[in-house]
Structures are given as C-alpha cells and as structure tokens.
Tab-separated table of C-alpha atoms in Angstrom:
chain	number	residue	atom	x	y	z
A	286	MET	CA	171.243	67.264	-2.008
A	287	SER	CA	168.470	68.976	-0.142
A	288	GLU	CA	165.192	67.272	0.700
A	289	GLN	CA	163.483	65.967	-2.414
A	290	ARG	CA	160.849	68.385	-3.566
A	291	GLN	CA	157.278	67.166	-3.522
A	292	GLY	CA	154.376	68.544	-5.484
A	293	TRP	CA	153.821	70.336	-8.750
A	294	THR	CA	156.561	71.289	-11.231
A	295	ARG	CA	156.840	74.846	-12.562
A	296	GLU	CA	154.894	73.781	-15.629
A	297	GLN	CA	152.156	72.164	-13.548
A	298	MET	CA	151.859	75.283	-11.391
A	299	ALA	CA	151.429	77.332	-14.550
A	300	GLU	CA	148.879	74.859	-15.919
A	301	ARG	CA	146.877	74.939	-12.692
A	302	CYS	CA	146.829	78.750	-12.783
A	303	ALA	CA	145.830	78.852	-16.467
A	304	PHE	CA	142.820	76.670	-15.597
A	305	ASP	CA	141.409	79.533	-13.453
A	306	ILE	CA	141.630	82.276	-16.097
A	307	PRO	CA	138.253	82.866	-17.783
A	308	ASN	CA	137.819	82.747	-21.552
A	309	GLY	CA	138.223	86.141	-23.213
A	310	SER	CA	140.351	87.666	-20.455
A	311	TYR	CA	142.955	90.343	-21.086
A	312	VAL	CA	145.970	89.006	-19.206
A	313	ASN	CA	149.351	90.373	-18.159
A	314	LEU	CA	151.981	87.760	-17.294
A	315	GLY	CA	154.988	88.613	-15.149
A	316	ILE	CA	158.524	87.421	-15.804
A	317	GLY	CA	159.569	83.860	-14.841
A	318	ILE	CA	157.100	81.051	-14.067
A	319	PRO	CA	154.100	83.327	-14.877
A	320	GLU	CA	155.289	83.440	-18.520
A	321	LEU	CA	154.655	79.664	-18.745
A	322	VAL	CA	150.918	80.194	-18.164
A	323	ALA	CA	150.518	81.070	-21.854
A	324	ASP	CA	151.604	77.529	-22.800
A	325	TYR	CA	148.789	75.877	-20.830
A	326	VAL	CA	145.594	77.695	-21.748
A	327	PRO	CA	142.830	75.053	-21.807
A	328	GLU	CA	141.463	74.197	-25.222
A	329	GLY	CA	138.492	76.282	-26.310
A	330	ARG	CA	139.633	79.412	-24.455
A	331	GLU	CA	141.133	82.510	-26.027
A	332	LEU	CA	143.169	84.932	-23.920
A	333	ILE	CA	144.676	88.205	-25.094
A	334	TYR	CA	148.093	88.964	-23.642
A	335	HIS	CA	149.107	92.468	-22.656
A	336	THR	CA	152.758	93.360	-22.259
A	337	GLU	CA	153.237	96.688	-20.535
A	338	ASN	CA	155.914	98.002	-22.864
A	339	GLY	CA	153.151	98.542	-25.407
A	340	LEU	CA	151.491	95.525	-27.039
A	341	LEU	CA	148.176	93.685	-26.852
A	342	GLY	CA	147.940	90.366	-28.675
A	343	MET	CA	151.429	89.156	-27.865
A	344	GLY	CA	152.234	85.759	-29.381
A	345	PRO	CA	154.894	83.158	-28.547
A	346	SER	CA	158.668	83.608	-28.854
A	347	PRO	CA	160.022	83.457	-32.411
A	348	ALA	CA	162.329	80.648	-33.526
A	349	GLU	CA	165.946	80.941	-32.368
A	350	GLY	CA	167.767	83.605	-34.384
A	351	GLU	CA	164.552	85.113	-35.746
A	352	GLY	CA	162.364	87.979	-34.641
A	353	ASP	CA	162.789	91.738	-34.412
A	354	PRO	CA	164.766	93.385	-31.572
A	355	GLU	CA	162.097	96.094	-31.636
A	356	LEU	CA	159.282	93.576	-31.060
A	357	ILE	CA	159.827	92.561	-27.443
A	358	ASN	CA	157.964	91.911	-24.199
A	359	ALA	CA	158.365	93.518	-20.783
A	360	GLY	CA	161.153	91.031	-20.024
A	361	LYS	CA	162.917	92.441	-23.117
A	362	LYS	CA	162.671	89.091	-24.920
A	363	LYS	CA	161.671	88.866	-28.582
A	364	VAL	CA	158.031	87.920	-29.156
A	365	THR	CA	155.610	87.591	-32.078
A	366	LEU	CA	152.198	89.052	-32.885
A	367	ASN	CA	148.874	87.247	-32.812
A	368	PRO	CA	146.160	88.269	-35.293
A	369	GLY	CA	144.363	91.324	-33.901
A	370	ALA	CA	147.444	92.680	-32.127
A	371	ALA	CA	147.820	96.399	-31.361
A	372	PHE	CA	150.735	98.676	-30.444
A	373	PHE	CA	150.423	101.699	-28.160
A	374	HIS	CA	152.623	104.013	-26.135
A	375	HIS	CA	153.584	103.601	-22.502
A	376	ALA	CA	151.078	106.039	-21.004
A	377	ASP	CA	148.223	104.270	-22.810
A	378	SER	CA	149.603	100.908	-21.738
A	379	PHE	CA	149.526	101.924	-18.093
A	380	ALA	CA	146.111	103.541	-18.532
A	381	MET	CA	144.946	100.023	-19.456
A	382	ILE	CA	146.536	98.737	-16.248
A	383	ARG	CA	145.730	101.525	-13.784
A	384	GLY	CA	142.321	102.137	-15.335
A	385	GLY	CA	141.138	98.602	-14.598
A	386	HIS	CA	140.966	97.373	-18.198
A	387	ILE	CA	143.229	94.349	-17.712
A	388	ASP	CA	141.362	91.432	-16.132
A	389	VAL	CA	144.078	89.206	-14.725
A	390	CYS	CA	147.740	89.595	-13.839
A	391	VAL	CA	149.998	86.722	-12.800
A	392	LEU	CA	153.139	87.698	-10.897
A	393	GLY	CA	156.028	86.120	-9.058
A	394	ALA	CA	156.666	86.838	-5.375
A	395	LEU	CA	159.350	87.102	-2.745
A	396	GLN	CA	156.691	87.063	-0.014
A	397	VAL	CA	152.899	87.095	0.218
A	398	ALA	CA	151.184	87.960	3.495
A	399	GLN	CA	147.921	86.462	4.740
A	400	ASN	CA	146.117	89.781	4.142
A	401	GLY	CA	147.178	89.730	0.470
A	402	ASP	CA	150.166	92.065	0.764
A	403	LEU	CA	152.753	91.369	-1.924
A	404	ALA	CA	156.525	91.904	-1.830
A	405	ASN	CA	158.184	91.122	-5.143
A	406	TRP	CA	160.556	93.938	-6.160
A	407	SER	CA	163.300	94.278	-3.567
A	408	THR	CA	164.836	92.417	-0.667
A	409	GLY	CA	165.987	95.760	0.686
A	410	ALA	CA	169.523	94.329	0.947
A	411	PRO	CA	172.361	96.866	1.140
A	412	GLY	CA	174.044	97.333	-2.235
A	413	ALA	CA	170.982	96.056	-4.136
A	414	ILE	CA	169.932	98.231	-7.061
A	415	PRO	CA	166.263	99.053	-6.392
A	416	SER	CA	164.248	98.272	-9.535
A	417	VAL	CA	160.471	98.359	-9.486
A	418	GLY	CA	159.331	98.365	-13.128
A	419	GLY	CA	155.572	98.007	-13.597
A	420	ALA	CA	154.770	95.729	-10.654
A	421	MET	CA	153.297	98.448	-8.415
A	422	ASP	CA	151.080	99.725	-11.234
A	423	LEU	CA	149.862	96.214	-12.043
A	424	VAL	CA	148.841	95.410	-8.480
A	425	ALA	CA	147.201	98.821	-8.070
A	426	GLY	CA	145.077	98.527	-11.186
A	427	VAL	CA	144.454	94.966	-12.361
A	428	ARG	CA	141.266	93.440	-10.964
A	429	THR	CA	142.538	89.937	-10.213
A	430	ILE	CA	146.113	89.378	-9.057
A	431	TYR	CA	147.386	85.800	-9.007
A	432	VAL	CA	150.817	84.805	-7.735
A	433	ILE	CA	152.836	81.782	-8.853
A	434	THR	CA	155.780	80.945	-6.638
A	435	GLN	CA	157.589	78.104	-4.958
A	436	HIS	CA	156.071	77.601	-1.507
A	437	THR	CA	159.451	78.183	0.159
A	438	THR	CA	162.815	79.629	-0.848
A	439	LYS	CA	165.661	77.284	-1.834
A	440	ASP	CA	166.788	77.133	1.813
A	441	GLY	CA	163.273	76.238	2.993
A	442	THR	CA	162.159	79.654	4.272
A	443	PRO	CA	158.387	80.083	3.870
A	444	LYS	CA	157.245	82.704	1.351
A	445	LEU	CA	153.665	82.751	2.651
A	446	VAL	CA	153.932	84.805	5.829
A	447	GLU	CA	151.903	86.637	8.480
A	448	SER	CA	153.295	89.970	7.335
A	449	CYS	CA	155.944	90.775	4.744
A	450	THR	CA	159.411	91.736	5.928
A	451	PHE	CA	160.569	92.809	2.461
A	452	PRO	CA	159.473	96.191	1.007
A	453	LEU	CA	155.889	96.003	-0.258
A	454	THR	CA	154.747	96.140	-3.870
A	455	GLY	CA	151.104	96.587	-2.889
A	456	VAL	CA	148.756	96.294	0.083
A	457	GLY	CA	146.107	93.559	0.192
A	458	VAL	CA	146.262	92.902	-3.552
A	459	VAL	CA	146.836	89.140	-3.980
A	460	LYS	CA	143.763	86.987	-4.453
A	461	ARG	CA	145.189	83.505	-5.049
A	462	ILE	CA	148.625	81.858	-4.808
A	463	TYR	CA	149.727	78.836	-6.846
A	464	THR	CA	152.725	77.072	-5.316
A	465	ASP	CA	154.453	73.758	-5.913
A	466	LEU	CA	152.514	72.393	-2.920
A	467	ALA	CA	149.074	73.950	-3.026
A	468	VAL	CA	146.588	76.515	-4.234
A	469	VAL	CA	145.934	79.038	-1.465
A	470	ASP	CA	143.573	82.002	-1.330
A	471	ALA	CA	144.311	85.146	0.658
A	472	VAL	CA	140.805	85.928	1.849
A	473	GLY	CA	139.380	87.732	4.859
A	474	GLY	CA	142.872	88.286	6.280
A	475	HIS	CA	143.752	84.569	6.258
A	476	PHE	CA	145.325	81.940	4.063
A	477	GLN	CA	142.618	79.530	2.937
A	478	LEU	CA	143.766	76.243	1.403
A	479	VAL	CA	141.939	75.586	-1.873
A	480	GLU	CA	143.723	72.536	-3.253
A	481	LEU	CA	146.698	70.316	-2.398
A	482	SER	CA	149.076	69.108	-5.073
A	483	PRO	CA	148.988	65.296	-5.505
A	484	GLY	CA	150.839	63.409	-2.767
A	485	VAL	CA	151.103	66.427	-0.468
A	486	ASP	CA	149.092	66.517	2.756
A	487	PHE	CA	147.721	69.408	4.780
A	488	ASP	CA	150.297	69.183	7.593
A	489	TYR	CA	153.184	69.237	5.112
A	490	VAL	CA	151.916	72.514	3.673
A	491	ARG	CA	151.036	73.961	7.069
A	492	GLU	CA	154.565	73.306	8.357
A	493	ARG	CA	155.956	75.251	5.393
A	494	THR	CA	153.603	78.212	5.766
A	495	ALA	CA	154.587	80.928	8.248
A	496	ALA	CA	151.014	81.928	9.045
A	497	PRO	CA	147.813	80.106	10.013
A	498	LEU	CA	146.405	78.039	7.146
A	499	LEU	CA	142.687	77.245	7.087
A	500	PRO	CA	141.871	73.750	5.803
A	501	ILE	CA	139.984	73.145	2.577
A	502	VAL	CA	136.321	74.035	2.841
A	503	GLN	CA	134.418	70.894	1.813
A	504	GLY	CA	131.720	71.542	-0.727
A	505	ASP	CA	128.357	69.780	-0.484
B	205	MET	CA	158.414	126.722	-45.493
B	206	ILE	CA	158.488	124.462	-42.502
B	207	ASP	CA	161.445	122.136	-42.657
B	208	LYS	CA	162.693	120.607	-39.404
B	209	ARG	CA	165.392	118.510	-41.034
B	210	VAL	CA	168.973	118.961	-39.862
B	211	GLY	CA	172.001	117.537	-41.649
B	212	SER	CA	173.670	115.470	-38.948
B	213	VAL	CA	173.226	114.008	-35.481
B	214	ALA	CA	176.007	116.344	-34.277
B	215	GLU	CA	174.060	119.376	-35.475
B	216	ALA	CA	170.867	117.967	-33.938
B	217	VAL	CA	172.297	117.825	-30.390
B	218	ALA	CA	174.664	120.839	-30.599
B	219	ASP	CA	172.733	123.071	-28.150
B	220	ILE	CA	172.235	120.555	-25.319
B	221	PHE	CA	173.727	122.377	-22.332
B	222	ASP	CA	175.403	121.322	-19.088
B	223	GLY	CA	172.847	120.491	-16.402
B	224	ALA	CA	170.006	119.916	-18.890
B	225	THR	CA	167.222	117.419	-18.290
B	226	VAL	CA	167.176	114.999	-21.214
B	227	MET	CA	164.470	112.402	-21.831
B	228	ILE	CA	165.652	109.468	-23.930
B	229	GLY	CA	163.125	107.167	-25.576
B	230	GLY	CA	163.435	103.404	-25.548
B	231	PHE	CA	162.619	100.371	-23.452
B	232	GLY	CA	165.798	98.371	-23.273
B	233	GLU	CA	167.193	98.537	-26.793
B	234	ALA	CA	163.810	98.872	-28.500
B	235	GLY	CA	163.504	102.490	-29.608
B	236	SER	CA	166.850	103.599	-28.200
B	237	PRO	CA	168.230	106.504	-30.307
B	238	ILE	CA	171.822	105.279	-30.160
B	239	GLU	CA	173.246	107.616	-32.798
B	240	LEU	CA	171.811	110.702	-31.055
B	241	ILE	CA	173.157	109.490	-27.698
B	242	HIS	CA	176.616	108.914	-29.180
B	243	ALA	CA	176.515	112.389	-30.724
B	244	LEU	CA	175.658	113.781	-27.290
B	245	ILE	CA	178.666	111.992	-25.780
B	246	GLU	CA	180.910	113.561	-28.424
B	247	GLN	CA	179.284	116.954	-27.908
B	248	GLY	CA	180.363	116.867	-24.259
B	249	ALA	CA	177.436	118.237	-22.226
B	250	THR	CA	177.649	117.084	-18.620
B	251	GLY	CA	175.801	117.175	-15.295
B	252	LEU	CA	172.717	115.887	-17.093
B	253	THR	CA	169.525	114.546	-15.570
B	254	VAL	CA	168.409	111.680	-17.809
B	255	VAL	CA	164.927	110.151	-17.918
B	256	ASN	CA	164.675	106.627	-19.358
B	257	ASN	CA	162.992	103.390	-18.295
B	258	ASN	CA	166.380	101.718	-17.768
B	259	THR	CA	170.068	102.585	-17.569
B	260	GLY	CA	171.403	101.020	-20.767
B	261	SER	CA	173.353	97.866	-21.517
B	262	GLY	CA	176.968	97.062	-22.279
B	263	GLU	CA	179.040	100.179	-22.931
B	264	VAL	CA	177.108	101.692	-25.812
B	265	GLY	CA	174.209	104.138	-26.000
B	266	LEU	CA	172.820	105.252	-22.643
B	267	ALA	CA	175.266	103.072	-20.672
B	268	ALA	CA	178.156	104.782	-22.508
B	269	LEU	CA	176.735	108.233	-21.670
B	270	ILE	CA	176.588	107.224	-18.000
B	271	LYS	CA	180.051	105.637	-18.113
B	272	ALA	CA	181.478	108.875	-19.584
B	273	GLY	CA	180.393	110.597	-16.374
B	274	ARG	CA	177.910	112.926	-18.074
B	275	VAL	CA	174.861	111.909	-16.069
B	276	ALA	CA	174.480	113.306	-12.565
B	277	ARG	CA	171.025	111.856	-11.978
B	278	MET	CA	168.846	109.132	-13.490
B	279	ILE	CA	165.068	109.106	-13.254
B	280	CYS	CA	163.934	105.595	-14.153
B	281	SER	CA	161.845	102.597	-13.149
B	282	TYR	CA	164.176	99.667	-13.746
B	283	PRO	CA	167.873	100.540	-13.393
B	284	ARG	CA	169.004	96.940	-12.876
B	285	SER	CA	170.165	96.043	-16.380
B	286	THR	CA	170.787	92.438	-17.333
B	287	ASN	CA	173.771	93.278	-19.465
B	288	SER	CA	175.514	96.178	-17.782
B	289	THR	CA	177.584	96.926	-14.773
B	290	VAL	CA	177.996	100.608	-15.626
B	291	PHE	CA	175.083	102.060	-13.652
B	292	PRO	CA	175.219	99.610	-10.705
B	293	ASP	CA	178.939	100.268	-10.130
B	294	MET	CA	178.567	104.048	-10.304
B	295	TYR	CA	175.439	104.020	-8.125
B	296	ARG	CA	177.101	101.917	-5.421
B	297	SER	CA	180.136	104.199	-5.386
B	298	GLY	CA	177.937	107.300	-5.113
B	299	GLN	CA	178.844	108.765	-8.508
B	300	ILE	CA	175.268	108.996	-9.762
B	301	GLU	CA	171.902	109.747	-8.161
B	302	LEU	CA	168.769	107.689	-8.729
B	303	GLU	CA	165.116	108.700	-8.564
B	304	LEU	CA	163.166	105.438	-8.744
B	305	VAL	CA	159.630	105.789	-10.139
B	306	PRO	CA	157.081	103.031	-10.860
B	307	GLN	CA	156.908	102.506	-14.619
B	308	GLY	CA	153.304	103.619	-15.109
B	309	THR	CA	153.771	106.604	-12.839
B	310	LEU	CA	156.854	107.574	-14.839
B	311	ALA	CA	154.967	107.353	-18.148
B	312	GLU	CA	152.035	109.352	-16.799
B	313	ARG	CA	154.275	111.984	-15.184
B	314	ILE	CA	155.869	112.528	-18.581
B	315	ARG	CA	152.480	112.627	-20.320
B	316	ALA	CA	151.180	115.091	-17.726
B	317	GLY	CA	154.266	117.274	-18.112
B	318	GLY	CA	153.661	117.457	-21.827
B	319	ALA	CA	149.941	118.057	-21.421
B	320	GLY	CA	150.221	121.049	-19.069
B	321	ILE	CA	149.190	119.145	-15.942
B	322	PRO	CA	151.475	119.994	-12.987
B	323	ALA	CA	150.477	117.074	-10.748
B	324	PHE	CA	148.020	114.208	-10.429
B	325	TYR	CA	146.926	111.490	-8.007
B	326	THR	CA	147.645	107.797	-8.518
B	327	PRO	CA	146.992	104.657	-6.449
B	328	THR	CA	150.321	103.163	-7.566
B	329	GLY	CA	152.832	102.811	-4.741
B	330	VAL	CA	150.430	103.535	-1.870
B	331	GLY	CA	151.531	101.624	1.230
B	332	THR	CA	155.008	100.956	-0.218
B	333	PRO	CA	158.385	102.617	0.391
B	334	LEU	CA	157.868	104.684	-2.774
B	335	GLU	CA	155.052	106.710	-1.176
B	336	GLU	CA	157.616	108.355	1.099
B	337	GLY	CA	157.441	112.145	0.958
B	338	LEU	CA	154.370	112.216	-1.295
B	339	GLU	CA	151.169	114.018	-0.372
B	340	LYS	CA	148.290	111.570	0.168
B	341	ARG	CA	144.600	112.050	-0.396
B	342	ASN	CA	141.565	109.819	-0.175
B	343	PHE	CA	139.057	109.779	-3.021
B	344	ASP	CA	135.916	107.640	-2.748
B	345	GLY	CA	137.412	105.534	0.021
B	346	ARG	CA	140.766	104.802	-1.609
B	347	ASP	CA	144.170	106.371	-0.879
B	348	TYR	CA	146.185	108.024	-3.645
B	349	VAL	CA	149.559	109.769	-3.764
B	350	MET	CA	150.190	113.035	-5.560
B	351	VAL	CA	153.015	113.026	-8.075
B	352	ARG	CA	154.357	115.823	-10.241
B	353	GLY	CA	154.300	116.137	-13.995
B	354	LEU	CA	157.744	115.825	-15.528
B	355	LYS	CA	159.219	118.092	-18.205
B	356	ALA	CA	162.546	118.173	-19.956
B	357	ASP	CA	164.787	120.576	-21.827
B	358	PHE	CA	165.442	118.016	-24.568
B	359	THR	CA	163.995	114.702	-25.717
B	360	LEU	CA	165.924	112.280	-27.941
B	361	ILE	CA	163.859	109.630	-29.713
B	362	LYS	CA	164.018	107.177	-32.580
B	363	GLY	CA	161.308	106.843	-35.213
B	364	GLN	CA	160.894	104.597	-38.242
B	365	VAL	CA	159.598	107.233	-40.664
B	366	ALA	CA	159.409	110.985	-40.103
B	367	ASP	CA	158.476	113.797	-42.451
B	368	SER	CA	160.049	117.224	-42.580
B	369	HIS	CA	157.187	118.604	-40.457
B	370	GLY	CA	158.172	116.207	-37.658
B	371	ASN	CA	155.285	113.751	-37.933
B	372	ILE	CA	156.496	110.344	-36.747
B	373	VAL	CA	155.636	106.678	-37.226
B	374	TYR	CA	157.400	104.128	-35.028
B	375	ASN	CA	158.452	100.494	-35.409
B	376	LYS	CA	156.447	98.025	-33.276
B	377	THR	CA	157.304	98.107	-29.551
B	378	ALA	CA	160.063	100.660	-30.209
B	379	ARG	CA	157.289	103.234	-29.707
B	380	ASN	CA	157.115	102.808	-25.892
B	381	TYR	CA	157.910	106.125	-24.137
B	382	SER	CA	158.727	108.187	-27.229
B	383	PRO	CA	155.274	109.704	-27.960
B	384	VAL	CA	154.896	111.041	-24.406
B	385	MET	CA	158.518	112.158	-24.154
B	386	ALA	CA	158.109	114.045	-27.434
B	387	MET	CA	155.341	116.064	-25.774
B	388	ALA	CA	157.251	116.839	-22.589
B	389	ALA	CA	160.387	118.617	-23.816
B	390	THR	CA	161.129	122.156	-24.951
B	391	THR	CA	163.179	120.682	-27.797
B	392	THR	CA	162.379	117.240	-29.168
B	393	ILE	CA	164.910	115.705	-31.530
B	394	VAL	CA	164.048	112.628	-33.576
B	395	GLN	CA	166.334	110.343	-35.535
B	396	ALA	CA	164.389	108.414	-38.163
B	397	THR	CA	165.369	105.576	-40.461
B	398	SER	CA	163.815	107.480	-43.318
B	399	VAL	CA	162.743	111.110	-43.635
B	400	VAL	CA	160.110	111.866	-46.248
B	401	GLU	CA	158.299	114.868	-47.738
B	402	PRO	CA	155.065	116.073	-46.070
B	403	GLY	CA	152.106	114.098	-47.408
B	404	LYS	CA	154.007	110.831	-47.726
B	405	ILE	CA	152.812	109.588	-44.326
B	406	ASP	CA	149.090	108.756	-44.184
B	407	PRO	CA	147.669	111.222	-41.616
B	408	GLU	CA	145.588	108.370	-40.149
B	409	THR	CA	148.783	106.546	-39.159
B	410	VAL	CA	150.760	109.438	-37.634
B	411	VAL	CA	151.581	108.542	-34.007
B	412	THR	CA	153.465	111.672	-32.946
B	413	PRO	CA	152.152	114.838	-34.641
B	414	GLY	CA	154.864	117.220	-35.795
B	415	VAL	CA	153.850	119.988	-33.385
B	416	PHE	CA	155.772	118.126	-30.679
B	417	VAL	CA	158.978	117.836	-32.721
B	418	ARG	CA	161.651	120.487	-33.272
B	419	ARG	CA	164.353	118.635	-35.261
B	420	VAL	CA	164.480	115.606	-37.533
B	421	VAL	CA	167.660	113.854	-38.631
B	422	GLU	CA	167.864	110.875	-40.955
B	423	VAL	CA	169.879	107.876	-39.694
B	424	PRO	CA	169.301	105.300	-42.427
B	425	ASN	CA	170.835	102.238	-40.734
B	426	PRO	CA	170.486	102.689	-36.979
B	427	ALA	CA	172.619	100.397	-34.820
B	428	GLN	CA	170.937	97.877	-32.524
B	429	GLU	CA	172.337	97.836	-28.998
B	430	SER	CA	172.373	94.009	-28.759
B	431	VAL	CA	174.253	93.717	-32.060
B	432	LEU	CA	176.895	96.212	-30.936
B	433	ILE	CA	177.315	94.460	-27.586
B	434	ALA	CA	177.569	91.010	-29.217
B	435	ALA	CA	180.306	92.425	-31.471
B	436	GLY	CA	182.199	93.710	-28.431
B	437	VAL	CA	181.727	97.367	-29.402
B	438	THR	CA	182.187	100.035	-26.745
B	439	PHE	CA	181.703	103.767	-27.216
B	440	PRO	CA	183.605	106.003	-27.637
C-alpha cells in the first residue's frame, strides 16, 4: 500500500471543474477524467458538447448493449444525441476548434509547466507508438483550456513542473488545473493556488509541486 | 446517361495500382468501408500509402490490409489502436513508415488538397516536435507552420445512401473524413448500403455532391468491424 491519498476523488475533481464552466458554453471534453465533467453540470446550466469526430450536442452513453457503432465520440465509445444535435465532417469539426468557436476544452495531462505548457500525448519513450489525435488542434484553437489530472503520478512524481520534459502538445495554453489536491492557475509564468481540497494544506501541495507555488490570494 | 454504379466491390477497386496513395474514410470503425478494403486485399495492389485517422483494429479491414504487407506508409493522427497489435508490431520492426499528423491538420490538408490549395498555415503544432521541418511564419503576432495540401490517387468511403450520380448521404458520425477525402482523390469509390435513382435523395440533404465521386457500389449489409472482431473473424 502506498501512502493514503488525500483530497478530491476523480468525480469531485470533475464536479469542481464543471462549476467553472459558464452556462451556454460549447465544450469539448477529453478522454478519461474530463469525460466525467458532463455528469456534474450545476443545475440551471446548459452546455453543448462537441466531439471532434463530428458531432455537436452529444448526449450520455446508451444503455449497455444499445446504441449505434456509427454514433460514437472521439474516444470511439457509443454515445447518444441531445435535442438540437448536428453532424458535420472532420474539416468542419476542426474549423470549429481551430477557428475559436469552441469555448472550453478540458484535457488530461502528463505534465503541465508553470508557464502553461502542456504535455499530454507522448512520453517520448523508445518503442512507444506516437499518437497525437486532436489534442494539438484543441490547445491551439479553444479559448479556455482546463486540465484535470492527479497532482502526482502513481509513484509520487509531480505533474506540475517548472518546464515539461515530455514532448509538448502546446506552448502556454493551460489556464487552470484541477487536481486531487487543489485548483491551480497557470498565470503570469507561475502556478497560483486558487483553492485547496478539504483537509489538504498549502505545504502538502507545495511539496508535491515541482515548481514555485504562490499562495491563495485573499479576497477582501 | 450518367451512371456511376459498378456491379461489385472487386470491379470497383480493380484499377488500384502498386504504389498508389489511397485515402480510406472512417474514424475507428465508424464509416470504415470494410468490403472495399477486403476487395483491395484480394486485388493485390501493394506498396500503398494509406491515409486514415487510425490504423485499424483486430485483423479485419484496414488492419488486415496492413497485416498483408500492402501498406508501405501510413499517414494518420492516432495509430495507437486499442484493439490491434498489427500496426504497432510492424512499426517497431521497421516494416511500415509513419507520418504522424495532428487530426485537424490532417483533415484540413485533405480538404485543401481537394480544393486546389497547395499549402496553408496553421497554429496547430507550433512549439512541439511536430513542427520539425516545417516553414514558419508570423501573422499578427502569432507563429504558424506551413503544411501541404494532400491528394490521393484513390479514396475508398462508405455511405448510407448514394444515387447513381454519386451523391452521398452518410450515417451519423460515420461521416467523419469521408466528405473531404471524396474531394481529394482522382478516383473516389463509394460503397453504400443502398443505391437509388437520381432524384430519390432530397438535394437539401446531400452531403457529398456526385461531382466528387467516380464509382458507386451497393453493399446492402456492410460488416461492422467490432462485430467481426468479437466473432473472432480475421481476413483473409
């Protein structure tokens, strides 16, 4: 058994992120924990989900054994349609992304640097099959990029770093990071603590962050 | 009279030649023209450059084409397939080349190729390893890389309904790359679940206009990749 994990669960990280997404946003959710964000949209808000393989108005997964293998999301899982959904081809889908028409994108990360650099597509390990998908297009074109990730890897290595050692996905693109321990902004070239998860203190997070971490700015 | 119908998938792919560049529609299994790909395997053309988002799954469809040793080079964005070891094994042992392209850049390169645009600038990939070797230019304070339009000798796609003029309607997210790939090839070949007379498709709903299509073949009950794999099918 490793050290008992403190802080937010995956679901709570997703819920905390969902809280920050404005009503009416067009949103692209990456694969993994970001997908959970759709389950925690606060009541009274409507978001429209974009999936880059060619659908706006993506709904939840169908019941087990149902659905259409030709109605899938970017993770190649079966999905459903919400009222008002639209299909389009790949070049149009990425025109929405690159052209700045998608408001928010939530992605996973291998590393995030204090200047907002993101590495999330390759560890550069020998023998790895390099696969980039749409991540570089998303970070180049979507106005607000959020990251949801565990604060450290399973062996305790910090994922929030001074500068990324893995190959980059984009330069200076990440605005806010939601981890199991904290909400952290990448702003002005530094990590700025925004919120601590319950029961976690500043030093605990700082020790697990491989770059300077500015304390929470107290409001008046 | 214009009639682009051909009688069989074998006839549809008969003139694909060794060394051809072939675009294949589909994102994962959605929109994958499996029957055309299997006909191409049987036809025997080799040394192909294939453009697809992925590299296929199991040992059917695109993965089977790769496994048969017919593909010299893949141009794709996400070659790491959840359900296949075919491409990874051949890539690691140096039997197949890979040109990795960000997904949106790949789609736009294909669109540009079909639209008569030889190159364009995109912000995607700037500052990453994928900018290597690309010309850079600054517009309005932001860096962009120049990428080339992409054309093909043949495109193989799957539609839901086609008419004998080559107009196509797709099924849901099976549309993905097919409309832009249809534009980018000298010869575009479509397999459709049903082929109808001109006038039967509402012109307001046509997604790919027939001008981009050379051949149409009816495949009434197309196989789904996941169903074949679950049943343990391999091709040939």
